[in-house]
Each structure stands twice: as structure tokens, then as C-alpha cells.
mmCIF file of C-alpha atoms (C1' of nucleotides) in Angstrom:
data_model
loop_
_atom_site.group_PDB
_atom_site.id
_atom_site.type_symbol
_atom_site.label_atom_id
_atom_site.label_comp_id
_atom_site.label_asym_id
_atom_site.label_seq_id
_atom_site.Cartn_x
_atom_site.Cartn_y
_atom_site.Cartn_z
ATOM 1 C CA MET A 1470 -4.993 -13.096 -3.064
ATOM 2 C CA SER A 1471 -8.261 -11.377 -3.492
ATOM 3 C CA ASP A 1472 -9.440 -9.380 -6.419
ATOM 4 C CA SER A 1473 -7.133 -6.452 -6.235
ATOM 5 C CA GLN A 1474 -7.553 -3.124 -7.928
ATOM 6 C CA ARG A 1475 -4.003 -2.181 -7.183
ATOM 7 C CA PHE A 1476 -2.519 -3.050 -10.538
ATOM 8 C CA PRO A 1477 -5.112 -1.112 -12.546
ATOM 9 C CA VAL A 1478 -4.752 1.825 -10.187
ATOM 10 C CA ALA A 1479 -0.972 1.761 -10.497
ATOM 11 C CA ALA A 1480 -1.059 1.572 -14.282
ATOM 12 C CA HIS A 1481 -3.587 4.368 -14.458
ATOM 13 C CA ALA A 1482 -1.571 6.570 -12.124
ATOM 14 C CA LEU A 1483 1.644 6.060 -14.067
ATOM 15 C CA ALA A 1484 -0.079 6.781 -17.358
ATOM 16 C CA TYR A 1485 -1.596 9.918 -15.889
ATOM 17 C CA LEU A 1486 1.794 11.097 -14.658
ATOM 18 C CA ALA A 1487 3.258 10.473 -18.106
ATOM 19 C CA HIS A 1488 0.425 12.357 -19.711
ATOM 20 C CA LYS A 1489 1.021 15.348 -17.457
ATOM 21 C CA ASP A 1490 4.773 15.231 -18.080
ATOM 22 C CA ALA A 1491 5.342 14.915 -14.367
ATOM 23 C CA VAL A 1492 9.046 14.141 -14.497
ATOM 24 C CA ALA A 1493 10.423 16.560 -11.912
ATOM 25 C CA PRO A 1494 9.606 17.560 -8.331
ATOM 26 C CA ASP A 1495 8.146 20.908 -9.389
ATOM 27 C CA ALA A 1496 5.652 19.088 -11.617
ATOM 28 C CA ALA A 1497 4.474 16.697 -8.920
ATOM 29 C CA VAL A 1498 0.858 15.550 -9.093
ATOM 30 C CA SER A 1499 -1.043 15.205 -5.836
ATOM 31 C CA SER A 1500 -2.795 12.041 -4.776
ATOM 32 C CA ALA A 1501 -6.064 13.955 -4.778
ATOM 33 C CA GLU A 1502 -5.719 14.772 -8.471
ATOM 34 C CA LEU A 1503 -4.751 11.199 -9.318
ATOM 35 C CA ALA A 1504 -7.639 9.871 -7.297
ATOM 36 C CA ALA A 1505 -10.082 12.162 -9.078
ATOM 37 C CA SER A 1506 -9.132 10.651 -12.422
ATOM 38 C CA MET A 1507 -9.900 7.061 -11.444
ATOM 39 C CA PRO A 1508 -12.092 7.809 -9.567
ATOM 40 C CA THR A 1509 -11.167 6.456 -6.170
ATOM 41 C CA ASN A 1510 -9.955 7.575 -2.770
ATOM 42 C CA PRO A 1511 -6.728 9.573 -2.298
ATOM 43 C CA VAL A 1512 -5.619 7.131 0.368
ATOM 44 C CA VAL A 1513 -5.919 4.240 -2.041
ATOM 45 C CA VAL A 1514 -3.755 6.141 -4.507
ATOM 46 C CA ARG A 1515 -1.155 6.895 -1.878
ATOM 47 C CA ARG A 1516 -1.043 3.262 -0.831
ATOM 48 C CA VAL A 1517 -0.161 2.412 -4.432
ATOM 49 C CA THR A 1518 2.216 5.316 -5.068
ATOM 50 C CA ALA A 1519 4.129 4.389 -1.930
ATOM 51 C CA MET A 1520 4.731 0.936 -3.401
ATOM 52 C CA LEU A 1521 5.726 2.368 -6.761
ATOM 53 C CA ALA A 1522 8.173 4.687 -5.018
ATOM 54 C CA LYS A 1523 9.740 1.770 -3.152
ATOM 55 C CA ALA A 1524 10.081 -0.007 -6.500
ATOM 56 C CA GLY A 1525 12.001 2.970 -7.886
ATOM 57 C CA LEU A 1526 9.468 3.906 -10.540
ATOM 58 C CA ILE A 1527 8.372 7.241 -9.110
ATOM 59 C CA ALA A 1528 9.365 9.655 -6.367
ATOM 60 C CA THR A 1529 7.104 11.483 -3.969
ATOM 61 C CA ARG A 1530 7.438 14.606 -1.897
ATOM 62 C CA PRO A 1531 5.335 15.756 1.038
ATOM 63 C CA GLY A 1532 4.334 19.299 1.715
ATOM 64 C CA ALA A 1533 2.579 21.993 -0.236
ATOM 65 C CA ASN A 1534 2.721 21.445 -4.000
ATOM 66 C CA GLY A 1535 3.903 17.946 -3.215
ATOM 67 C CA GLY A 1536 2.919 14.722 -4.889
ATOM 68 C CA ALA A 1537 4.415 12.157 -7.241
ATOM 69 C CA TRP A 1538 6.461 12.286 -10.437
ATOM 70 C CA LEU A 1539 8.143 9.780 -12.720
ATOM 71 C CA ILE A 1540 11.834 9.096 -12.282
ATOM 72 C CA LYS A 1541 12.070 6.805 -15.301
ATOM 73 C CA PRO A 1542 10.992 7.476 -18.906
ATOM 74 C CA ALA A 1543 7.471 6.204 -19.516
ATOM 75 C CA ASP A 1544 8.624 4.117 -22.457
ATOM 76 C CA GLN A 1545 11.063 2.289 -20.205
ATOM 77 C CA ILE A 1546 8.512 1.177 -17.601
ATOM 78 C CA GLY A 1547 7.211 -2.260 -18.492
ATOM 79 C CA LEU A 1548 3.892 -3.312 -16.991
ATOM 80 C CA ASP A 1549 5.442 -6.467 -15.609
ATOM 81 C CA VAL A 1550 7.544 -4.315 -13.309
ATOM 82 C CA VAL A 1551 4.416 -2.436 -12.289
ATOM 83 C CA LEU A 1552 2.610 -5.659 -11.469
ATOM 84 C CA ARG A 1553 5.460 -6.932 -9.371
ATOM 85 C CA ALA A 1554 5.724 -3.597 -7.593
ATOM 86 C CA VAL A 1555 2.128 -3.629 -6.388
ATOM 87 C CA ASN A 1556 1.179 -7.254 -6.283
ATOM 88 C CA GLY A 1557 4.283 -9.289 -5.786
ATOM 89 C CA CYS A 1558 3.181 -11.716 -8.459
ATOM 90 C CA ALA A 1559 0.354 -12.802 -10.694
ATOM 91 C CA HIS A 1560 -1.837 -15.533 -9.320
ATOM 92 C CA LEU A 1561 -3.919 -18.369 -10.677
ATOM 93 C CA GLY A 1562 -4.569 -19.827 -7.257
ATOM 94 C CA MET A 1563 -1.025 -19.923 -6.030
ATOM 95 C CA PRO A 1564 -0.569 -22.501 -3.297
ATOM 96 C CA PRO A 1565 -1.279 -26.037 -4.487
ATOM 97 C CA PRO A 1566 -2.383 -28.372 -1.734
ATOM 98 C CA GLY A 1567 0.288 -30.456 -0.059
ATOM 99 C CA ALA A 1568 0.110 -34.179 -0.589
ATOM 100 C CA GLN A 1569 0.741 -36.998 1.801
ATOM 101 C CA GLY A 1570 1.989 -40.547 1.944
ATOM 102 C CA CYS A 1571 0.782 -41.462 -1.544
ATOM 103 C CA PRO A 1572 3.808 -41.606 -3.847
ATOM 104 C CA VAL A 1573 2.002 -40.064 -6.780
ATOM 105 C CA GLY A 1574 0.051 -37.647 -4.630
ATOM 106 C CA GLU A 1575 3.261 -36.206 -3.317
ATOM 107 C CA ARG A 1576 4.599 -35.233 -6.705
ATOM 108 C CA ILE A 1577 1.460 -33.906 -8.342
ATOM 109 C CA PRO A 1578 1.474 -30.638 -6.367
ATOM 110 C CA GLU A 1579 4.993 -30.014 -7.545
ATOM 111 C CA ALA A 1580 3.913 -30.411 -11.162
ATOM 112 C CA VAL A 1581 0.868 -28.225 -10.605
ATOM 113 C CA ARG A 1582 2.972 -25.540 -9.026
ATOM 114 C CA SER A 1583 5.385 -25.519 -11.926
ATOM 115 C CA ALA A 1584 2.463 -25.179 -14.326
ATOM 116 C CA ILE A 1585 1.166 -22.206 -12.389
ATOM 117 C CA THR A 1586 4.540 -20.501 -12.353
ATOM 118 C CA ALA A 1587 4.876 -21.131 -16.079
ATOM 119 C CA ALA A 1588 1.559 -19.393 -16.645
ATOM 120 C CA ASP A 1589 2.556 -16.520 -14.374
ATOM 121 C CA GLN A 1590 5.796 -16.071 -16.255
ATOM 122 C CA ALA A 1591 3.968 -16.091 -19.577
ATOM 123 C CA ALA A 1592 1.664 -13.352 -18.328
ATOM 124 C CA ALA A 1593 4.603 -11.333 -17.044
ATOM 125 C CA GLU A 1594 6.456 -11.744 -20.316
ATOM 126 C CA ARG A 1595 3.433 -10.446 -22.200
ATOM 127 C CA LEU A 1596 3.098 -7.490 -19.845
ATOM 128 C CA SER A 1597 6.793 -6.689 -20.210
ATOM 129 C CA ARG A 1598 6.133 -5.866 -23.854
ATOM 130 C CA ILE A 1599 3.708 -3.120 -22.889
ATOM 131 C CA THR A 1600 5.061 0.112 -21.429
ATOM 132 C CA VAL A 1601 3.356 2.984 -19.673
ATOM 133 C CA ALA A 1602 3.917 5.050 -22.807
ATOM 134 C CA ASP A 1603 1.995 2.444 -24.804
ATOM 135 C CA LEU A 1604 -1.033 3.022 -22.620
ATOM 136 C CA LEU A 1605 -1.210 6.599 -23.871
ATOM 137 C CA LYS A 1606 -0.500 5.734 -27.498
ATOM 138 C CA ALA A 1607 -3.387 3.314 -27.513
ATOM 139 C CA ALA A 1608 -5.791 5.998 -26.317
ATOM 140 C CA MET B 304 -11.613 -12.728 -6.518
ATOM 141 C CA SER B 305 -9.890 -14.149 -3.500
ATOM 142 C CA ASP B 306 -7.049 -16.546 -3.471
ATOM 143 C CA SER B 307 -8.713 -19.630 -4.776
ATOM 144 C CA GLN B 308 -7.465 -23.155 -4.382
ATOM 145 C CA ARG B 309 -9.934 -24.431 -6.921
ATOM 146 C CA PHE B 310 -7.575 -24.608 -9.862
ATOM 147 C CA PRO B 311 -4.893 -26.527 -7.983
ATOM 148 C CA VAL B 312 -7.514 -28.847 -6.560
ATOM 149 C CA ALA B 313 -9.001 -29.450 -9.997
ATOM 150 C CA ALA B 314 -5.622 -30.133 -11.588
ATOM 151 C CA HIS B 315 -4.662 -32.478 -8.783
ATOM 152 C CA ALA B 316 -7.955 -34.355 -9.002
ATOM 153 C CA LEU B 317 -7.682 -34.825 -12.760
ATOM 154 C CA ALA B 318 -4.084 -35.993 -12.480
ATOM 155 C CA TYR B 319 -5.084 -38.427 -9.762
ATOM 156 C CA LEU B 320 -7.893 -39.824 -11.904
ATOM 157 C CA ALA B 321 -5.490 -40.230 -14.793
ATOM 158 C CA HIS B 322 -3.002 -41.976 -12.560
ATOM 159 C CA LYS B 323 -5.660 -44.421 -11.395
ATOM 160 C CA ASP B 324 -6.833 -45.022 -14.956
ATOM 161 C CA ALA B 325 -10.300 -43.972 -13.940
ATOM 162 C CA VAL B 326 -11.820 -43.844 -17.392
ATOM 163 C CA ALA B 327 -15.038 -45.794 -16.912
ATOM 164 C CA PRO B 328 -17.919 -45.837 -14.410
ATOM 165 C CA ASP B 329 -16.729 -49.047 -12.777
ATOM 166 C CA ALA B 330 -13.379 -47.400 -12.009
ATOM 167 C CA ALA B 331 -14.891 -44.323 -10.399
ATOM 168 C CA VAL B 332 -12.916 -42.697 -7.607
ATOM 169 C CA SER B 333 -14.814 -41.333 -4.636
ATOM 170 C CA SER B 334 -14.490 -37.754 -3.445
ATOM 171 C CA ALA B 335 -13.218 -39.067 -0.113
ATOM 172 C CA GLU B 336 -10.272 -40.741 -1.797
ATOM 173 C CA LEU B 337 -9.493 -37.683 -3.886
ATOM 174 C CA ALA B 338 -9.735 -35.486 -0.826
ATOM 175 C CA ALA B 339 -7.364 -37.714 1.103
ATOM 176 C CA SER B 340 -4.677 -37.168 -1.522
ATOM 177 C CA MET B 341 -4.704 -33.372 -1.322
ATOM 178 C CA PRO B 342 -5.407 -33.322 1.583
ATOM 179 C CA THR B 343 -8.640 -31.381 1.893
ATOM 180 C CA ASN B 344 -12.319 -31.849 2.590
ATOM 181 C CA PRO B 345 -14.482 -34.186 0.459
ATOM 182 C CA VAL B 346 -17.015 -31.375 0.065
ATOM 183 C CA VAL B 347 -14.378 -29.120 -1.460
ATOM 184 C CA VAL B 348 -13.503 -31.861 -3.916
ATOM 185 C CA ARG B 349 -17.133 -32.382 -4.864
ATOM 186 C CA ARG B 350 -17.621 -28.666 -5.422
ATOM 187 C CA VAL B 351 -14.777 -28.840 -7.937
ATOM 188 C CA THR B 352 -15.698 -32.133 -9.553
ATOM 189 C CA ALA B 353 -19.224 -30.835 -10.079
ATOM 190 C CA MET B 354 -17.758 -27.942 -12.093
ATOM 191 C CA LEU B 355 -15.479 -30.251 -14.048
ATOM 192 C CA ALA B 356 -18.452 -32.461 -14.860
ATOM 193 C CA LYS B 357 -20.430 -29.482 -16.158
ATOM 194 C CA ALA B 358 -17.432 -28.602 -18.326
ATOM 195 C CA GLY B 359 -17.516 -32.070 -19.858
ATOM 196 C CA LEU B 360 -14.131 -33.200 -18.568
ATOM 197 C CA ILE B 361 -15.316 -35.898 -16.178
ATOM 198 C CA ALA B 362 -18.488 -37.751 -15.272
ATOM 199 C CA THR B 363 -19.775 -38.634 -11.835
ATOM 200 C CA ARG B 364 -22.118 -41.225 -10.508
ATOM 201 C CA PRO B 365 -23.896 -41.379 -7.155
ATOM 202 C CA GLY B 366 -24.461 -44.476 -5.101
ATOM 203 C CA ALA B 367 -22.244 -47.195 -3.764
ATOM 204 C CA ASN B 368 -18.930 -47.502 -5.604
ATOM 205 C CA GLY B 369 -19.752 -44.155 -7.158
ATOM 206 C CA GLY B 370 -17.422 -41.277 -7.818
ATOM 207 C CA ALA B 371 -15.743 -39.565 -10.730
ATOM 208 C CA TRP B 372 -13.923 -40.717 -13.858
ATOM 209 C CA LEU B 373 -12.395 -39.117 -16.910
ATOM 210 C CA ILE B 374 -14.429 -38.956 -20.087
ATOM 211 C CA LYS B 375 -11.582 -37.497 -22.156
ATOM 212 C CA PRO B 376 -8.026 -38.792 -22.620
ATOM 213 C CA ALA B 377 -5.683 -37.157 -20.118
ATOM 214 C CA ASP B 378 -3.377 -36.008 -22.897
ATOM 215 C CA GLN B 379 -6.245 -34.114 -24.489
ATOM 216 C CA ILE B 380 -7.178 -32.037 -21.437
ATOM 217 C CA GLY B 381 -5.325 -28.740 -21.531
ATOM 218 C CA LEU B 382 -4.937 -26.887 -18.265
ATOM 219 C CA ASP B 383 -6.442 -23.749 -19.791
ATOM 220 C CA VAL B 384 -9.724 -25.633 -20.119
ATOM 221 C CA VAL B 385 -9.408 -26.704 -16.489
ATOM 222 C CA LEU B 386 -8.822 -23.135 -15.364
ATOM 223 C CA ARG B 387 -11.822 -21.881 -17.262
ATOM 224 C CA ALA B 388 -13.964 -24.690 -15.895
ATOM 225 C CA VAL B 389 -13.340 -23.811 -12.264
ATOM 226 C CA ASN B 390 -12.424 -20.145 -12.278
ATOM 227 C CA GLY B 391 -14.044 -18.558 -15.265
ATOM 228 C CA CYS B 392 -10.859 -16.670 -16.087
ATOM 229 C CA ALA B 393 -7.392 -15.728 -14.926
ATOM 230 C CA HIS B 394 -7.125 -12.482 -13.042
ATOM 231 C CA LEU B 395 -4.526 -9.784 -12.538
ATOM 232 C CA GLY B 396 -6.968 -7.410 -10.895
ATOM 233 C CA MET B 397 -9.686 -7.562 -13.485
ATOM 234 C CA PRO B 398 -11.845 -4.461 -13.398
ATOM 235 C CA PRO B 399 -9.949 -1.242 -14.113
ATOM 236 C CA PRO B 400 -11.397 1.854 -12.522
ATOM 237 C CA GLY B 401 -13.809 3.899 -14.549
ATOM 238 C CA ALA B 402 -12.710 7.366 -15.555
ATOM 239 C CA GLN B 403 -14.579 10.595 -15.716
ATOM 240 C CA GLY B 404 -14.727 13.883 -17.601
ATOM 241 C CA CYS B 405 -10.988 14.037 -18.252
ATOM 242 C CA PRO B 406 -10.379 13.187 -21.931
ATOM 243 C CA VAL B 407 -7.223 11.216 -21.216
ATOM 244 C CA GLY B 408 -8.556 9.699 -18.024
ATOM 245 C CA GLU B 409 -11.448 8.207 -19.912
ATOM 246 C CA ARG B 410 -9.301 6.263 -22.310
ATOM 247 C CA ILE B 411 -6.623 4.996 -19.949
ATOM 248 C CA PRO B 412 -8.856 2.355 -18.364
ATOM 249 C CA GLU B 413 -9.601 0.976 -21.801
ATOM 250 C CA ALA B 414 -5.871 0.614 -22.494
ATOM 251 C CA VAL B 415 -5.289 -0.933 -19.083
ATOM 252 C CA ARG B 416 -8.070 -3.408 -19.611
ATOM 253 C CA SER B 417 -6.683 -4.494 -22.960
ATOM 254 C CA ALA B 418 -3.276 -4.997 -21.348
ATOM 255 C CA ILE B 419 -4.825 -7.186 -18.659
ATOM 256 C CA THR B 420 -6.719 -9.292 -21.166
ATOM 257 C CA ALA B 421 -3.530 -9.688 -23.212
ATOM 258 C CA ALA B 422 -1.746 -11.003 -20.136
ATOM 259 C CA ASP B 423 -4.646 -13.318 -19.309
ATOM 260 C CA GLN B 424 -4.612 -14.723 -22.813
ATOM 261 C CA ALA B 425 -0.859 -15.247 -22.645
ATOM 262 C CA ALA B 426 -1.267 -17.207 -19.419
ATOM 263 C CA ALA B 427 -4.096 -19.276 -20.914
ATOM 264 C CA GLU B 428 -2.049 -19.964 -24.031
ATOM 265 C CA ARG B 429 0.815 -21.211 -21.912
ATOM 266 C CA LEU B 430 -1.506 -23.405 -19.862
ATOM 267 C CA SER B 431 -3.033 -24.834 -23.024
ATOM 268 C CA ARG B 432 0.335 -26.403 -23.821
ATOM 269 C CA ILE B 433 0.264 -28.417 -20.591
ATOM 270 C CA THR B 434 -2.071 -31.389 -20.348
ATOM 271 C CA VAL B 435 -3.189 -33.462 -17.401
ATOM 272 C CA ALA B 436 -0.994 -36.268 -18.741
ATOM 273 C CA ASP B 437 2.000 -33.918 -18.564
ATOM 274 C CA LEU B 438 1.436 -33.483 -14.841
ATOM 275 C CA LEU B 439 2.142 -37.179 -14.341
ATOM 276 C CA LYS B 440 5.086 -37.290 -16.727
ATOM 277 C CA ALA B 441 6.773 -34.504 -14.808
ATOM 278 C CA ALA B 442 6.550 -36.424 -11.551
ATOM 279 C "C1'" DA C 483 -33.704 -53.108 3.266
ATOM 280 C "C1'" DA C 484 -29.203 -51.242 4.226
ATOM 281 C "C1'" DA C 485 -25.117 -49.024 2.957
ATOM 282 C "C1'" DA C 486 -22.542 -45.863 0.093
ATOM 283 C "C1'" DC C 487 -21.999 -41.838 -2.482
ATOM 284 C "C1'" DT C 488 -23.079 -37.488 -4.999
ATOM 285 C "C1'" DG C 489 -24.988 -32.844 -5.128
ATOM 286 C "C1'" DC C 490 -26.703 -29.067 -2.777
ATOM 287 C "C1'" DA C 491 -27.963 -25.915 0.922
ATOM 288 C "C1'" DT C 492 -26.659 -23.793 5.091
ATOM 289 C "C1'" DC C 493 -23.773 -21.988 8.644
ATOM 290 C "C1'" DC C 494 -19.413 -20.218 10.588
ATOM 291 C "C1'" DA C 495 -14.662 -18.433 10.554
ATOM 292 C "C1'" DC C 496 -11.042 -16.435 8.130
ATOM 293 C "C1'" DT C 497 -8.722 -13.520 4.808
ATOM 294 C "C1'" DG C 498 -7.938 -9.594 1.815
ATOM 295 C "C1'" DC C 499 -9.524 -5.352 -0.225
ATOM 296 C "C1'" DT C 500 -11.782 -0.828 -0.325
ATOM 297 C "C1'" DG C 501 -13.191 3.385 1.709
ATOM 298 C "C1'" DT C 502 -12.927 6.521 5.438
ATOM 299 C "C1'" DT C 503 -11.096 9.146 9.251
ATOM 300 C "C1'" DA C 504 -7.275 10.584 11.843
ATOM 301 C "C1'" DC C 505 -2.651 11.830 13.116
ATOM 302 C "C1'" DG C 506 2.394 12.810 12.734
ATOM 303 C "C1'" DA C 507 5.950 14.505 9.757
ATOM 304 C "C1'" DA C 508 7.701 17.128 6.025
ATOM 305 C "C1'" DT C 509 7.582 21.007 2.953
ATOM 306 C "C1'" DC C 510 6.258 25.379 0.712
ATOM 307 C "C1'" DC C 511 4.332 30.217 0.851
ATOM 308 C "C1'" DC C 512 3.613 34.580 3.126
ATOM 309 C "C1'" DG D 1228 8.156 31.959 12.123
ATOM 310 C "C1'" DG D 1229 3.289 30.574 11.257
ATOM 311 C "C1'" DG D 1230 -0.031 28.467 8.553
ATOM 312 C "C1'" DA D 1231 -1.496 25.703 4.859
ATOM 313 C "C1'" DT D 1232 -0.649 21.730 2.106
ATOM 314 C "C1'" DT D 1233 0.540 17.010 1.297
ATOM 315 C "C1'" DC D 1234 2.479 12.447 2.083
ATOM 316 C "C1'" DG D 1235 2.754 8.078 4.758
ATOM 317 C "C1'" DT D 1236 0.674 5.161 7.881
ATOM 318 C "C1'" DA D 1237 -2.438 3.343 11.240
ATOM 319 C "C1'" DA D 1238 -7.049 2.052 12.748
ATOM 320 C "C1'" DC D 1239 -11.713 0.888 11.839
ATOM 321 C "C1'" DA D 1240 -15.971 -0.815 9.520
ATOM 322 C "C1'" DG D 1241 -18.088 -3.049 5.572
ATOM 323 C "C1'" DC D 1242 -18.059 -6.300 1.896
ATOM 324 C "C1'" DA D 1243 -16.965 -10.316 -0.939
ATOM 325 C "C1'" DG D 1244 -14.965 -14.781 -1.727
ATOM 326 C "C1'" DT D 1245 -13.279 -19.078 0.205
ATOM 327 C "C1'" DG D 1246 -12.604 -23.332 2.987
ATOM 328 C "C1'" DG D 1247 -14.421 -26.394 6.351
ATOM 329 C "C1'" DA D 1248 -18.247 -28.748 8.489
ATOM 330 C "C1'" DT D 1249 -22.903 -30.719 8.936
ATOM 331 C "C1'" DG D 1250 -27.234 -32.240 7.252
ATOM 332 C "C1'" DC D 1251 -30.411 -33.963 3.886
ATOM 333 C "C1'" DA D 1252 -32.599 -35.747 -0.454
ATOM 334 C "C1'" DG D 1253 -31.853 -38.757 -4.267
ATOM 335 C "C1'" DT D 1254 -29.528 -42.600 -6.610
ATOM 336 C "C1'" DT D 1255 -27.118 -46.938 -6.982
ATOM 337 C "C1'" DT D 1256 -24.994 -51.221 -5.411
ATOM 338 C "C1'" DT D 1257 -25.078 -55.178 -2.318
#
DNA sequence: AAAACTGCATCCACTGCTGTTACGAATCCC
DNA sequence: GGGATTCGTAACAGCAGTGGATGCAGTTTT
């Protein structure tokens, strides 16, 4: 996967929602306002918020005064969940090459793949210890 | 950065060299042979082996019976060093967006960036506990 | 001298992401 | 009800990074 800005955008958006106490439909924040704080394009924000909504982290509402709000406490949203919501997975160069007839060559990719998944899990475990609320505390 | 196969290719190549006991110039393995075990293109392999050579993990020699060989024991090559040699760094979506006038918006990217670097370091730490020799043991 | 091999440059094709515009659908305000 | 607002999604162009292929200069063995 290419260099993606989606995870930073998602984390920023969630932190912004937490900062604005957007925890109910009548406090929804529009994609335009979120985009202005990055800064980036409202469409990019909506692409990310749609994924976060499908992951059950936020809810969105169309129409006037619409937008997004948190449906989970900010201190209960780990960044590993955010990463999985927008990216599927971390990546160090995911697909190892497939080997061929060579007996050793066939098993090396398997070992490489397990090393990569171990590293991905370590990154996810580290991210799970950081919550959206922590992003504001650190500021 | 896009989905890169460089790290898997590098790990596979180093494991293959270790398996063949290629630890001296007269045991050099050609890029064609390494490529055949992936399988991939010899040029792709040479692009990677050139980086590994600059990182001091292997040496290469041109000419007939040339190729690459290890210049460090396989059990002393951590995969974190390999990743840094070919990729520069792990990546979860490296550059957070820059903020603007908003006082909170300005500091969120900083917090996001520190979270990303923490995750990268966790992944590197995990990789450092796996050596090229371990890739063969696991097979 | 001939053959083999690395390293590098160049070219092309492909993929994924961002940014933008546009449109339909849903929702609120008057 | 009518109009304005906003989301979700699609379509498009532009850009960057990568893999694959070919060619060439330089080095080393035979």
C-alpha cells in the first residue's frame, strides 16, 4: 500500500471531535470544519469519516447542521482500532514473494511473512496503549 | 510510500545466502540464482543487494563467478537493520497533516506524529529480535 | 580474447493516493 | 412545502513509487 494519509487524518479528526465535545447529533461537526483544521479537502475527510462510522467509532448525519460525532468515549478509542478502521493493517511490505521448487526457498517466505506479522502486531499493540484522549493530553 | 517488496526480497536473499553458507568471495551467489528462488527479476535483486552492501551486511563482486556473500554472521543480522537498509523506516502513513491557526489543531499533528513514531519503534524493536538465522530455523 | 557478472541508467506499465468536481439522497429551517 | 445544508459516492486528472525489461560500461575469471 502506498503512503497513506488516512491514519493521520482519522486520528486528527477523532481528536478534534473529542476536543469539541462532539458526542451527540446536535453537536455534530461538519466535514468542512474538520478539513479546515488539517488542512485538507472535505471529501478526503468524508472518505475517512465514512470508514470510521462503519467501524462503529463515530456516527454521521446528513442534512443541515449535520456532520460527525463520537459514539464512544475518547479515552476508550485505542489508536490500533483507528488504524485498522482506515487501513486494514500496518504494512512493512506485506506480500513476500512466493518461492518455487527449491525446498528451502519454499519455506523462507513463510518465515518472512511471520516476521512481518509479528512486527505489525507489535506496532498495533503499541498503538493500542494510546487513546484519542491521550492525543489531547499530550498537546 | 507504495507497497514495497524490497524488505521481503532482502530478507529472502539474506536467508538464502545463509542457507548456502555464502560467507566468502569464492562462495558468492549470483543475482540470477537469488532471483530464481523468489521468483523475481535479477535486476530487482541487484537493486536490493546494492543497498544491503552499502549497509555493510553483504559484499558483492563483479565478474565471472561473482555475486554476493554475507560479511556478518547470520545470527547477528537483525531484521530491523535489514528494514532500515532497504526502506529507510517503517511507515503507518508517515507525515501527519499540518495544522493552522486553531490552537488545538496545531498541536494534534505533533501528538499524532509521536504516536506513529512510537509504533514504528515498537515494530523495529520486535524485528530486532529476529535474525536472518532465525528465518532458517523456523523453516 | 571471450565469457560472466555487477551496478546503473532508462523506459514503460501498473497501482494507490490526493484533490477536485459533480450528483443523488437525507435532513433541518423558514 | 421549498430551499439550503450536508453526507456519501462516483468519476476524473495528476503525482509518486514500484516492478519488470533492456542496454551498456567496468571488472574478474577462464
